[in-house]
Short mmCIF file of C-alpha atoms in Angstrom, two decimals:
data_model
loop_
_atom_site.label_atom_id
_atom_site.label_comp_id
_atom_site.label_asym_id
_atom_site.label_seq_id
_atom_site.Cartn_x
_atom_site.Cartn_y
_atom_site.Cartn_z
CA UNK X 1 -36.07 -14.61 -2.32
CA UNK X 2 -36.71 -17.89 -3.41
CA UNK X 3 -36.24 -20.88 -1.16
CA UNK X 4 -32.88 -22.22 -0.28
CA UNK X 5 -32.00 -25.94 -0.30
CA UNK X 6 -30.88 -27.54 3.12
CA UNK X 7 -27.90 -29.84 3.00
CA UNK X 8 -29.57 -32.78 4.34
CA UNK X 9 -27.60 -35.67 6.31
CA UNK X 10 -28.35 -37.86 3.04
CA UNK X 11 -26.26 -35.22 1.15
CA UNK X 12 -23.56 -34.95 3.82
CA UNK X 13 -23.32 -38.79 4.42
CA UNK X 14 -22.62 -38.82 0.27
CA UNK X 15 -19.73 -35.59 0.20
CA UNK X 16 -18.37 -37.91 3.73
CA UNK X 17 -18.69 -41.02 1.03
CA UNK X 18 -16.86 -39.20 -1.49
CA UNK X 19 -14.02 -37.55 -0.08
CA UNK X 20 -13.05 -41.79 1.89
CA UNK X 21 -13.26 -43.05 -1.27
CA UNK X 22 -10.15 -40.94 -2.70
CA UNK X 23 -6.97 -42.18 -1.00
CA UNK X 24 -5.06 -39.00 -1.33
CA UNK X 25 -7.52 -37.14 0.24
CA UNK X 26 -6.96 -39.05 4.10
CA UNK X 27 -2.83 -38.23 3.12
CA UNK X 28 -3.83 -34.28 2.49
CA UNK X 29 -5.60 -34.20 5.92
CA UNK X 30 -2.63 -36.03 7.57
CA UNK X 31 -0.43 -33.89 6.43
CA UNK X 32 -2.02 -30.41 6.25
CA UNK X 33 -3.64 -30.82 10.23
CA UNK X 34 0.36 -31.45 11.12
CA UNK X 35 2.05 -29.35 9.35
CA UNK X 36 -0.60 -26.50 7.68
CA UNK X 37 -1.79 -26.21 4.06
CA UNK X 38 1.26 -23.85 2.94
CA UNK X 39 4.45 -26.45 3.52
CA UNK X 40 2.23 -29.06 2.04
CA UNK X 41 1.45 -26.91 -0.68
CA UNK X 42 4.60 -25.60 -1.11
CA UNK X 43 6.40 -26.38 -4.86
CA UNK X 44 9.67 -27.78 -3.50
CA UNK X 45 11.32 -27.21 -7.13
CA UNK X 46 10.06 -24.04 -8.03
CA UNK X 47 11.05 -22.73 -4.32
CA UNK X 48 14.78 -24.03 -4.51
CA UNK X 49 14.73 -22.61 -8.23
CA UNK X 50 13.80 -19.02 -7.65
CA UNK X 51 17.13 -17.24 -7.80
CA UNK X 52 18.19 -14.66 -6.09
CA UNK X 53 20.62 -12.45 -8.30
CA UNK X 54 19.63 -9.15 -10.05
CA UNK X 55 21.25 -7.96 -12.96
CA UNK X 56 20.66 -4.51 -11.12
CA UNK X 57 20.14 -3.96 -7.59
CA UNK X 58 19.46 -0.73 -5.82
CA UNK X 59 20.82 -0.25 -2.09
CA UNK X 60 18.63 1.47 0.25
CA UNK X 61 19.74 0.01 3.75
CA UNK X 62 18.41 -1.70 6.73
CA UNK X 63 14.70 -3.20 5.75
CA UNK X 64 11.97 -0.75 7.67
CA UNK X 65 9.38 -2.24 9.73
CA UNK X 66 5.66 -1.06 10.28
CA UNK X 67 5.20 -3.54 13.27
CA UNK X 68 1.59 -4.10 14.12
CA UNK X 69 0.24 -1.19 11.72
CA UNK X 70 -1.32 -0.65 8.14
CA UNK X 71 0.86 1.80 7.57
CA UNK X 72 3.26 0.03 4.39
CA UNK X 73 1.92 2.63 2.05
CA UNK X 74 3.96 5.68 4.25
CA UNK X 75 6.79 3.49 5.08
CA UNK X 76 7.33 2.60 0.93
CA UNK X 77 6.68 5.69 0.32
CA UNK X 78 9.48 7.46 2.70
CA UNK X 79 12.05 4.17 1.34
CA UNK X 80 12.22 5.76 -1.78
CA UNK X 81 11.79 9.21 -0.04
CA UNK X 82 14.62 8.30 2.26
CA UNK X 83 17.21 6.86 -0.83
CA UNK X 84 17.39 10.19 -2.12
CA UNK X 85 17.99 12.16 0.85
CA UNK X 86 20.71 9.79 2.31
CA UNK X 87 22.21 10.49 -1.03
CA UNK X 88 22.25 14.17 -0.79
CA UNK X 89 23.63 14.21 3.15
CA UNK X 90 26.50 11.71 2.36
CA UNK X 91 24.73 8.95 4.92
CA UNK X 92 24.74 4.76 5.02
CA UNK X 93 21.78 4.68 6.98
CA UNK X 94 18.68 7.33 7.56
CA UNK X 95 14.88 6.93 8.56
CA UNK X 96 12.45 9.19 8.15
CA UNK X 97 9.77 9.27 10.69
CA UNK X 98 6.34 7.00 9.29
CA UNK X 99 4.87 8.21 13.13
CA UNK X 100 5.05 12.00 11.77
CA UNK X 101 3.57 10.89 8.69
CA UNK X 102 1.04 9.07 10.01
CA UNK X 103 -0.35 11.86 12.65
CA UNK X 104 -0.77 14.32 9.99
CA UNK X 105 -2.38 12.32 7.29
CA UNK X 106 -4.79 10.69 10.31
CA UNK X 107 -5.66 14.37 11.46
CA UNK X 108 -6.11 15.35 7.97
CA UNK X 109 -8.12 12.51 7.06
CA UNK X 110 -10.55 13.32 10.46
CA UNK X 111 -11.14 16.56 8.54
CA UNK X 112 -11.98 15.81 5.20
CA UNK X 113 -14.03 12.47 6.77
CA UNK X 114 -16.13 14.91 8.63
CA UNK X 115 -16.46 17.80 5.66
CA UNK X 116 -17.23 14.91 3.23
CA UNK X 117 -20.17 13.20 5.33
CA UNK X 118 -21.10 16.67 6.32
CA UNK X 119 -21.74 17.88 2.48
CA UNK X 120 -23.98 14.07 1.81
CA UNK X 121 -25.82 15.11 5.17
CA UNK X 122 -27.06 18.16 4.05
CA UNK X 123 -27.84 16.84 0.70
CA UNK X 124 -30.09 14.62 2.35
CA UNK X 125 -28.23 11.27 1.72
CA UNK X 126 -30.41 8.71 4.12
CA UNK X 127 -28.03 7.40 6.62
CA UNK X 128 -28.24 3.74 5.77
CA UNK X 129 -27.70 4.25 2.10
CA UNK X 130 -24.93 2.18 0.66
CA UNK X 131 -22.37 5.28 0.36
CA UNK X 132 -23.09 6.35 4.21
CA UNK X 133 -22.65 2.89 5.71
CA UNK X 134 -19.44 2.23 3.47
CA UNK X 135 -17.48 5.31 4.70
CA UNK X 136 -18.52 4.79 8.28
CA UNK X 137 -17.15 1.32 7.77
CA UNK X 138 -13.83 2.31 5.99
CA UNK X 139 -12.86 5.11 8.01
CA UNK X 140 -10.07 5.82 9.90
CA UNK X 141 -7.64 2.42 8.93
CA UNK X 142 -4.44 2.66 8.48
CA UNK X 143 -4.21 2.42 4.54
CA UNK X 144 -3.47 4.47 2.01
CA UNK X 145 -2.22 5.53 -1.27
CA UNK X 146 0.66 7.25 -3.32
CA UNK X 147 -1.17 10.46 -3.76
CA UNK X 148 -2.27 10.84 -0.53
CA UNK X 149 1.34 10.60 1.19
CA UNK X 150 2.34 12.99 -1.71
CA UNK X 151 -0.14 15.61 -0.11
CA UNK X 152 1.17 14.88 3.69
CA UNK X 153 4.92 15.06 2.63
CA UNK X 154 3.69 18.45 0.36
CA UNK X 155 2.14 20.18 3.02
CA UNK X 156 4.31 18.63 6.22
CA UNK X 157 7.40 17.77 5.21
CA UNK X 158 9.50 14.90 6.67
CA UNK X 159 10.94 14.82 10.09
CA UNK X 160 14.02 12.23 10.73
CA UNK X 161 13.14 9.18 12.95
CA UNK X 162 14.93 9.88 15.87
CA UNK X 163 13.71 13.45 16.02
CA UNK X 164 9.73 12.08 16.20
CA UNK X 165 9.87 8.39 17.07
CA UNK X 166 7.65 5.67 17.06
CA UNK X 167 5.24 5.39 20.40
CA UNK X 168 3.39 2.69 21.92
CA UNK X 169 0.03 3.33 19.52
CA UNK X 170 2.22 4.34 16.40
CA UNK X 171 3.70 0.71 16.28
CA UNK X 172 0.23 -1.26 17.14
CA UNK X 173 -2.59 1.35 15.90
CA UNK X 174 -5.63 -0.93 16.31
CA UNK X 175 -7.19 0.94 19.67
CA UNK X 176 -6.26 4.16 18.76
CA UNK X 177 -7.98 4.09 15.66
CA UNK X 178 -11.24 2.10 17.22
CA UNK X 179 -11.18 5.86 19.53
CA UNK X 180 -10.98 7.62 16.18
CA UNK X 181 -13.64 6.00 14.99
CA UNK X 182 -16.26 5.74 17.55
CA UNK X 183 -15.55 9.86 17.53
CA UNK X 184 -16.12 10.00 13.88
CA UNK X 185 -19.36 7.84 13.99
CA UNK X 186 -20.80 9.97 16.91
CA UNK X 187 -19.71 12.76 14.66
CA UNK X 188 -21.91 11.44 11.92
CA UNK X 189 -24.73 10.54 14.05
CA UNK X 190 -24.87 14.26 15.80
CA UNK X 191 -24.62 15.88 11.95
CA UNK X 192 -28.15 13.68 10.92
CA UNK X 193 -29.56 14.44 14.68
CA UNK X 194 -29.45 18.18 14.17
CA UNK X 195 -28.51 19.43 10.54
CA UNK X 196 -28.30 23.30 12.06
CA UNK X 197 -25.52 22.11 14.36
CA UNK X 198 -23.38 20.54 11.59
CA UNK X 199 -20.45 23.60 11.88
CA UNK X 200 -20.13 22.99 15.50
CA UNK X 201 -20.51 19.06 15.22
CA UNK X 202 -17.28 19.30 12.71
CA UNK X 203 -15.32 21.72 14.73
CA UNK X 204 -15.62 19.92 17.85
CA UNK X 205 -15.01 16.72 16.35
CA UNK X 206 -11.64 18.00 14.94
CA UNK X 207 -10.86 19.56 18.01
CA UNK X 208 -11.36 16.28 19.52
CA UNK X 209 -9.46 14.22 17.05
CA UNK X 210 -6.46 16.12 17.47
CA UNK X 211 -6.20 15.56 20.81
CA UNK X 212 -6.53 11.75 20.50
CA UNK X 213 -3.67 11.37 18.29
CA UNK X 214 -1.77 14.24 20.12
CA UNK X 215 -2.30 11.92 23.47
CA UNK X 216 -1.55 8.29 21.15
CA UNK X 217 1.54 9.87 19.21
CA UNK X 218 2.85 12.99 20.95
CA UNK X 219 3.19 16.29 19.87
CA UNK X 220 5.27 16.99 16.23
CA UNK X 221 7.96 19.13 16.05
CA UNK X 222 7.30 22.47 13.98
CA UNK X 223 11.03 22.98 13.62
CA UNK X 224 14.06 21.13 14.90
CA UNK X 225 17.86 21.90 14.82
CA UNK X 226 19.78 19.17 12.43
CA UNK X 227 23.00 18.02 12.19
CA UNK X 228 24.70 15.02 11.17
CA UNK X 229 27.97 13.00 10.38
CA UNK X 230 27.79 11.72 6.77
CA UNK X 231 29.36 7.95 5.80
CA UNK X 232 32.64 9.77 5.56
CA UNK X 233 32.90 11.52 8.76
CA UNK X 234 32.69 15.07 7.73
CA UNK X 235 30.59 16.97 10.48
CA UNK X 236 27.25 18.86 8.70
CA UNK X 237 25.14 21.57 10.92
CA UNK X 238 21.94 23.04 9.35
CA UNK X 239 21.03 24.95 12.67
CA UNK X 240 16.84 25.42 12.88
CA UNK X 241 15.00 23.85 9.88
CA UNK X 242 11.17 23.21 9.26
CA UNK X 243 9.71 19.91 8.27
CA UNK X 244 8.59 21.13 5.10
CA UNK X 245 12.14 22.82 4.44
CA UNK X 246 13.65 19.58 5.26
CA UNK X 247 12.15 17.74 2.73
CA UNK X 248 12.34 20.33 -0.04
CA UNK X 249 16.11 20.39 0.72
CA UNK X 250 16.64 16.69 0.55
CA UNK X 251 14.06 15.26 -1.10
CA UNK X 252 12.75 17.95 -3.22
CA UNK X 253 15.24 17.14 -6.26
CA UNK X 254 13.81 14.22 -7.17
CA UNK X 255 10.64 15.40 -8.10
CA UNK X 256 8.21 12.99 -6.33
CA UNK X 257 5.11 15.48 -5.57
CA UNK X 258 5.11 15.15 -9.88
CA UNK X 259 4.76 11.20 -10.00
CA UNK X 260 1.79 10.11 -11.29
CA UNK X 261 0.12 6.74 -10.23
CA UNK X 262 -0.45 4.21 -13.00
CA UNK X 263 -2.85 0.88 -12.76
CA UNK X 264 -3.58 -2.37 -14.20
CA UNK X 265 -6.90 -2.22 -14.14
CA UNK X 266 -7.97 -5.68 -16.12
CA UNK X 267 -12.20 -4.80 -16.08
CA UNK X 268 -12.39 -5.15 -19.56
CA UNK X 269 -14.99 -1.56 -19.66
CA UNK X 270 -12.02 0.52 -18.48
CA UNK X 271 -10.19 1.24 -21.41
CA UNK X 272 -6.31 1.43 -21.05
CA UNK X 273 -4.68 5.04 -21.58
CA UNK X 274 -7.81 6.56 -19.38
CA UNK X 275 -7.64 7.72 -15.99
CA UNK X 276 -9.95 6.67 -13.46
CA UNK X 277 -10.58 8.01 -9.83
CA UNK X 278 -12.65 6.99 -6.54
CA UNK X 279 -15.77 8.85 -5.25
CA UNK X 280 -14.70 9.75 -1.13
CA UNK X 281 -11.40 8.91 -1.21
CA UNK X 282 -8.73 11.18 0.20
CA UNK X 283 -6.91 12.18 2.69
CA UNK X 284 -5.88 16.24 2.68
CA UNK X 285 -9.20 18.54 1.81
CA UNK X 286 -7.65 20.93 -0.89
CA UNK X 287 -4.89 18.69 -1.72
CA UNK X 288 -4.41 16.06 -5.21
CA UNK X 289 -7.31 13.96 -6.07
CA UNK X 290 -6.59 10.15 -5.51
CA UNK X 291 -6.53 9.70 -9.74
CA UNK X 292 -4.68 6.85 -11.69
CA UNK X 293 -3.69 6.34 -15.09
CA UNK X 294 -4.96 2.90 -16.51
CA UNK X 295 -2.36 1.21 -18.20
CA UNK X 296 -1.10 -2.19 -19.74
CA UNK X 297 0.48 -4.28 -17.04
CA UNK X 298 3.57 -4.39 -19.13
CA UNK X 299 3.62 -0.66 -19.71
CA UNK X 300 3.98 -0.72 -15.66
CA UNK X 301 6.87 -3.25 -15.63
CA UNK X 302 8.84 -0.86 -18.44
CA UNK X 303 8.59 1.98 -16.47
CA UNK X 304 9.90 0.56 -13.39
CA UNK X 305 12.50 -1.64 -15.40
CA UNK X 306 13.84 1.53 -16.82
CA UNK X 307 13.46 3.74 -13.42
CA UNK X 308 15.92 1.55 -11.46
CA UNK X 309 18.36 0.70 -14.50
CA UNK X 310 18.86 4.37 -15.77
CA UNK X 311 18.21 6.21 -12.41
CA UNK X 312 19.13 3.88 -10.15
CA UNK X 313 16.41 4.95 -7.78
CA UNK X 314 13.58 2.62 -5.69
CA UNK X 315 10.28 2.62 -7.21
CA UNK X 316 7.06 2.15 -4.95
CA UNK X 317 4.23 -0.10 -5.71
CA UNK X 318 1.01 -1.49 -4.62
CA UNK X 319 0.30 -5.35 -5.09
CA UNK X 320 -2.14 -7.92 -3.71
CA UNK X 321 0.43 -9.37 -1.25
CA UNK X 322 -1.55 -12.57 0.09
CA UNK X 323 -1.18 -15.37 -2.80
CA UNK X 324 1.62 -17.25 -3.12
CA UNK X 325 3.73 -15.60 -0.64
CA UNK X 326 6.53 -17.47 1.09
CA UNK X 327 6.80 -14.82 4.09
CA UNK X 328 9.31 -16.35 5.68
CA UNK X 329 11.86 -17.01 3.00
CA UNK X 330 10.55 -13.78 0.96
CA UNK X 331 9.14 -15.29 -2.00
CA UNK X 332 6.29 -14.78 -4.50
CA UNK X 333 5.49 -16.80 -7.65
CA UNK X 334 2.29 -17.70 -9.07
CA UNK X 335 3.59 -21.53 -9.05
CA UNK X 336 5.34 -20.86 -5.34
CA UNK X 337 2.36 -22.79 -3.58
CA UNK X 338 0.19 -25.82 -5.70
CA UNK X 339 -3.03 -25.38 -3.69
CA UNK X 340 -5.50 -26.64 -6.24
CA UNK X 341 -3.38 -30.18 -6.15
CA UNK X 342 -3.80 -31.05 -2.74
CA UNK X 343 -7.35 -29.52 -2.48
CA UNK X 344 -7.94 -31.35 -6.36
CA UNK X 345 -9.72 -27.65 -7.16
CA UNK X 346 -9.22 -26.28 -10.12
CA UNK X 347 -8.47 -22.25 -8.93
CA UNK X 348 -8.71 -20.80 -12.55
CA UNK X 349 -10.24 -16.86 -12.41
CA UNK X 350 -8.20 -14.66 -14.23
CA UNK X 351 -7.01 -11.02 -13.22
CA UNK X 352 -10.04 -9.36 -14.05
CA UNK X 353 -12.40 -12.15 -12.62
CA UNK X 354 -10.39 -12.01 -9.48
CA UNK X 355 -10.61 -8.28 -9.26
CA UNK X 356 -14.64 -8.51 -10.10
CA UNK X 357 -15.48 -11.32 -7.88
CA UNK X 358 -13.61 -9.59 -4.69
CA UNK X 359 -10.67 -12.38 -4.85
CA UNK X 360 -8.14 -9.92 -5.33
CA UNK X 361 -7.52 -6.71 -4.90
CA UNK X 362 -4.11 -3.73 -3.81
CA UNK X 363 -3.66 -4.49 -0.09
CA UNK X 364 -0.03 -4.31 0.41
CA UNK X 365 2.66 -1.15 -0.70
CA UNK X 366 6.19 -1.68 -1.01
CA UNK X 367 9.06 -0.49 -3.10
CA UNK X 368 11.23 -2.33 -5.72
CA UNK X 369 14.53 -1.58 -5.03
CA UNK X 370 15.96 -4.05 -8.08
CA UNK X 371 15.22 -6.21 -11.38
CA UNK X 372 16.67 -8.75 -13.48
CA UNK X 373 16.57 -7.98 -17.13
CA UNK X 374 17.75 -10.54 -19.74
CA UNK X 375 19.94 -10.47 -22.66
CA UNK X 376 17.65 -8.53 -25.02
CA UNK X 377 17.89 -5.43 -22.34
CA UNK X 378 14.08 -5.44 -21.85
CA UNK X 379 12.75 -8.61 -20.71
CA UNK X 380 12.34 -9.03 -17.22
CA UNK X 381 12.78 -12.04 -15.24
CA UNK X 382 12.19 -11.41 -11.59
CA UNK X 383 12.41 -8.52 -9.59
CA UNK X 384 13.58 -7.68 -5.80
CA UNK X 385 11.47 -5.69 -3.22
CA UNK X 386 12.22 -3.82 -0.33
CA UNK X 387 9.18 -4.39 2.10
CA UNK X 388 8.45 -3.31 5.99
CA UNK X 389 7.98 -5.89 7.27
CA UNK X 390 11.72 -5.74 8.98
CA UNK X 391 14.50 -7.62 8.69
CA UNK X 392 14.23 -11.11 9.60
CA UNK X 393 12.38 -12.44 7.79
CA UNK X 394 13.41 -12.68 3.54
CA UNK X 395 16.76 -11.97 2.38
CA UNK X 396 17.29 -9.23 5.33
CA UNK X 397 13.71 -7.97 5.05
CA UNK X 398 14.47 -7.73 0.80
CA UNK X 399 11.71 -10.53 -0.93
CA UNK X 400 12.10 -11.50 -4.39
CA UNK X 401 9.22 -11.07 -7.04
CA UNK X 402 8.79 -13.60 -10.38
CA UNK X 403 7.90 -11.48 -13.18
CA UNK X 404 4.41 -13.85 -13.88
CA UNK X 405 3.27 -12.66 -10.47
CA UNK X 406 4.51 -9.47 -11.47
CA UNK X 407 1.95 -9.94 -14.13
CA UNK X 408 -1.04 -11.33 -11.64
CA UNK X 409 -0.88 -9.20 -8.62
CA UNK X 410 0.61 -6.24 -9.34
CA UNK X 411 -1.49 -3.71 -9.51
CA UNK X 412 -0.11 0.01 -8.83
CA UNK X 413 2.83 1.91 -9.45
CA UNK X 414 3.94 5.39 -9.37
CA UNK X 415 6.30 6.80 -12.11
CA UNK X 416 7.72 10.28 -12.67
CA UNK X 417 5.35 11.96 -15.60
CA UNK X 418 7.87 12.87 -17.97
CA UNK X 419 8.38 9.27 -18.50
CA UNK X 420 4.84 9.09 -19.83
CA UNK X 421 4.12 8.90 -24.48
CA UNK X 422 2.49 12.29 -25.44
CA UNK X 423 -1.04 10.74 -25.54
CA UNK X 424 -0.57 9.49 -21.82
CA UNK X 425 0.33 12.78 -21.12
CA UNK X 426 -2.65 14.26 -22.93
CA UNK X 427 -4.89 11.67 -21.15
CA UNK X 428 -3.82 12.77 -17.53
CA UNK X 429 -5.72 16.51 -18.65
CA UNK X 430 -8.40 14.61 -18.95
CA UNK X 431 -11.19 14.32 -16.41
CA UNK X 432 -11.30 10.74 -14.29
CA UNK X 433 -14.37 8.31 -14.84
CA UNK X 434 -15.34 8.46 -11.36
CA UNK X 435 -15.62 4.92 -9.56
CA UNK X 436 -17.70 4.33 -6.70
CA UNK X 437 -16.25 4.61 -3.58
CA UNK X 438 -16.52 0.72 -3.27
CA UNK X 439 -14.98 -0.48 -6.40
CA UNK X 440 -11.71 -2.27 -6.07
CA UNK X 441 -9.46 0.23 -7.57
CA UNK X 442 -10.04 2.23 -4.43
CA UNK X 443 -8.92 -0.73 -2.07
CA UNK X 444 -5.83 0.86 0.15
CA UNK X 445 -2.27 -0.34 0.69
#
């Protein structure tokens, strides 16, 4: 490695020179260490500008929240989930449970963790090789994708709220998943210990892992008895019902299990109409690979333009939250904050430098629940999201989207199939180009 140059107090005296001898740099300070760098930064017109009208809007209720959890990608997921079965029972308001979500896909995930690392063991991976020290790293969060809810809801169902509510480590997950994973990485270090004892190290650890989250999130219901008053007050009794029946009965029309997950992926050596997948990642052993369809940004936005305008139904979606973001007002637009002018940086990577340089990357799920098309019937202007964040904050938890940022930060969205051309179609029988389980594209919501 060669040798590294010190920053010497002759080179700090001269950047200490340099930033005194630019007035506006003594008013930034002022004002940023009283007030912080985002109202400073904050484009007054461009904030006061943004409307907030939709030529189409979709209702879906009271604004979820995922309080002091990672868990956006189940609650958007059960928001569009939960449109179409308040629809078929006749109700205002519904919530499906995220906390019965959540315990099956974490109990999965325990499983296929373990079976995963297992199979590298006895391959003889060495245990500080790049792919053993990510996955001990990355396991057990809270994030996740379309796909993998897909499997959960597929092989679980859906339980209402009220019937499996939210406990004490379901609403702030942060020590019960430090347990999980000090488990899993004693798990891992037992399997390279003694490579005989691997069978018993997995069923053990499973054992165990199911009786952490049993303890943190108490015990699902296999069946329940359900019965409700719909928005007209007309008294409905389905007497005993599974989770699994539940969902095929209300959900099950609208075909989500079929959606297939299309990205923006801007690398310029992915080619667009190709699918792409991620070495390690899953949740449910035996269920759909996590596998996306790389697209043109604005083949994403015509989708969803055309899913809430013809069907009228919510449409989930993973972004890169962070930029621009006015949380409290529920704003994004890639003009929304004028950073580089107060810091005089010039902040110009593109999409696909952002994504390669690790400035960027899916973090965030949520669901659009409206859009704003103009005259010509195709363009879009802005769009409006239902996130979990509760209701608040934003236009009653509902945060409006320009379509540039749209453009920027958008990366993810899942679509029924049959919306897809014929040679999209024919792509998704194709086999994925396999990414490494560290590339971007397998970042979680």
């Amino acid at each position: 490695m060669s040798e590294l140059t010190p920053l010497t107090g002759e080179a700090l005296g001269a950047l200490r020179d340099e930033f005194q001898a630019d007035g506006t740099n003594r008013l930034a300070m002022n004002a940023v260490t009283a007030a912080g760098i985002d109202k400073v930064a904050r484009n007054y017109d461009r904030a006061r500008l943004l409307q907030r009208r939709f030529s189409t809007t979709v209702d879906n209720g009271e604004a979820t929240h995922q309080d002091r959890s990672g868990r956006c990608w189940l609650f958007s997921s059960l928001n569009v989930a939960r449109f179409v079965a308040k629809k078929n029972m006749g109700l205002k308001e519904f919530e499906f449970s995220q906390n019965y979500a959540m315990y099956y896909d974490k109990l999965e995930r325990v499983n296929y963790f373990l079976q995963d690392v297992a199979a590298l063991v006895r391959a003889g991976e060495p245990a500080d090789s790049r792919l053993i020290q990510h996955l001990l790293a990355d396991v057990m969060g809270d994030g996740g994708q379309w796909t993998m809810a897909m499997n959960v809801y597929k092989k679980y169902g859906a339980v209402p709220k009220d019937l499996y509510p939210e406990t004490a480590s379901s609403i702030n997950t942060g020590e019960m998943n430090t347990q999980l994973r000090r488990l899993l990485h004693t798990a891992v270090a037992h399997m390279y210990a003694d490579r005989d004892a691997i069978d018993e190290t997995i069923a053990d650890a499973r054992a165990a892992g199911h009786r952490i989250l049993t303890i943190h999130l108490g015990e699902p219901p296999v069946s329940f008895d359900w019965e409700w008053t719909d928005k007209d007050g007309e008294f409905h009794r389905d007497g005993e019902i599974t989770p699994v029946e539940f969902w095929n009965k209300y959900v099950g029309s609208a075909g989500l299990e079929d959606y297939v997950c299309l990205v923006d992926d801007p690398r310029a050596e992915h080619a667009k109409g190709k699918k792409i997948g991620i070495e390690h990642l899953g949740n449910v052993a035996g269920g759909d690979p996590t596998e996306y369809l790389n697209v043109p940004n604005q083949f994403m936005k015509d989708c969803v333009r055309r899913i809430l305008v013809e069907q009228g139904i919510p449409v989930w979606f993973g972004a890169d939250c962070h930029p621009f973001m006015d949380r409290e007002n529920g704003a994004w637009a890639t003009d929304l904050f004028e950073y580089g002018k107060v810091y005089d940086v010039d902040f110009d990577l593109d999409k696909e430098q952002r994504v390669r340089f690790a400035d960027s990357a899916m973090n965030h799920a949520m669901a659009f629940a409206g859009v704003d098309v103009a005259e010509d019937g195709t363009s879009t202007r802005r769009w409006r999201v239902e996130n979990s964040w509760g209701a608040k904050i934003a236009d009653k938890g509902y945060f409006t989207m320009s379509d540039d940022w749209f453009t920027e930060y958008v990366y993810e969205v899942a679509v029924p199939k049959s919306m897809l051309p014929a040679e999209y179609q024919a792509a998704l029988d194709e086999p994925a180009t396999m990414l490494p389980a560290w590339d971007p594209m397998g970042a979680l919501a």
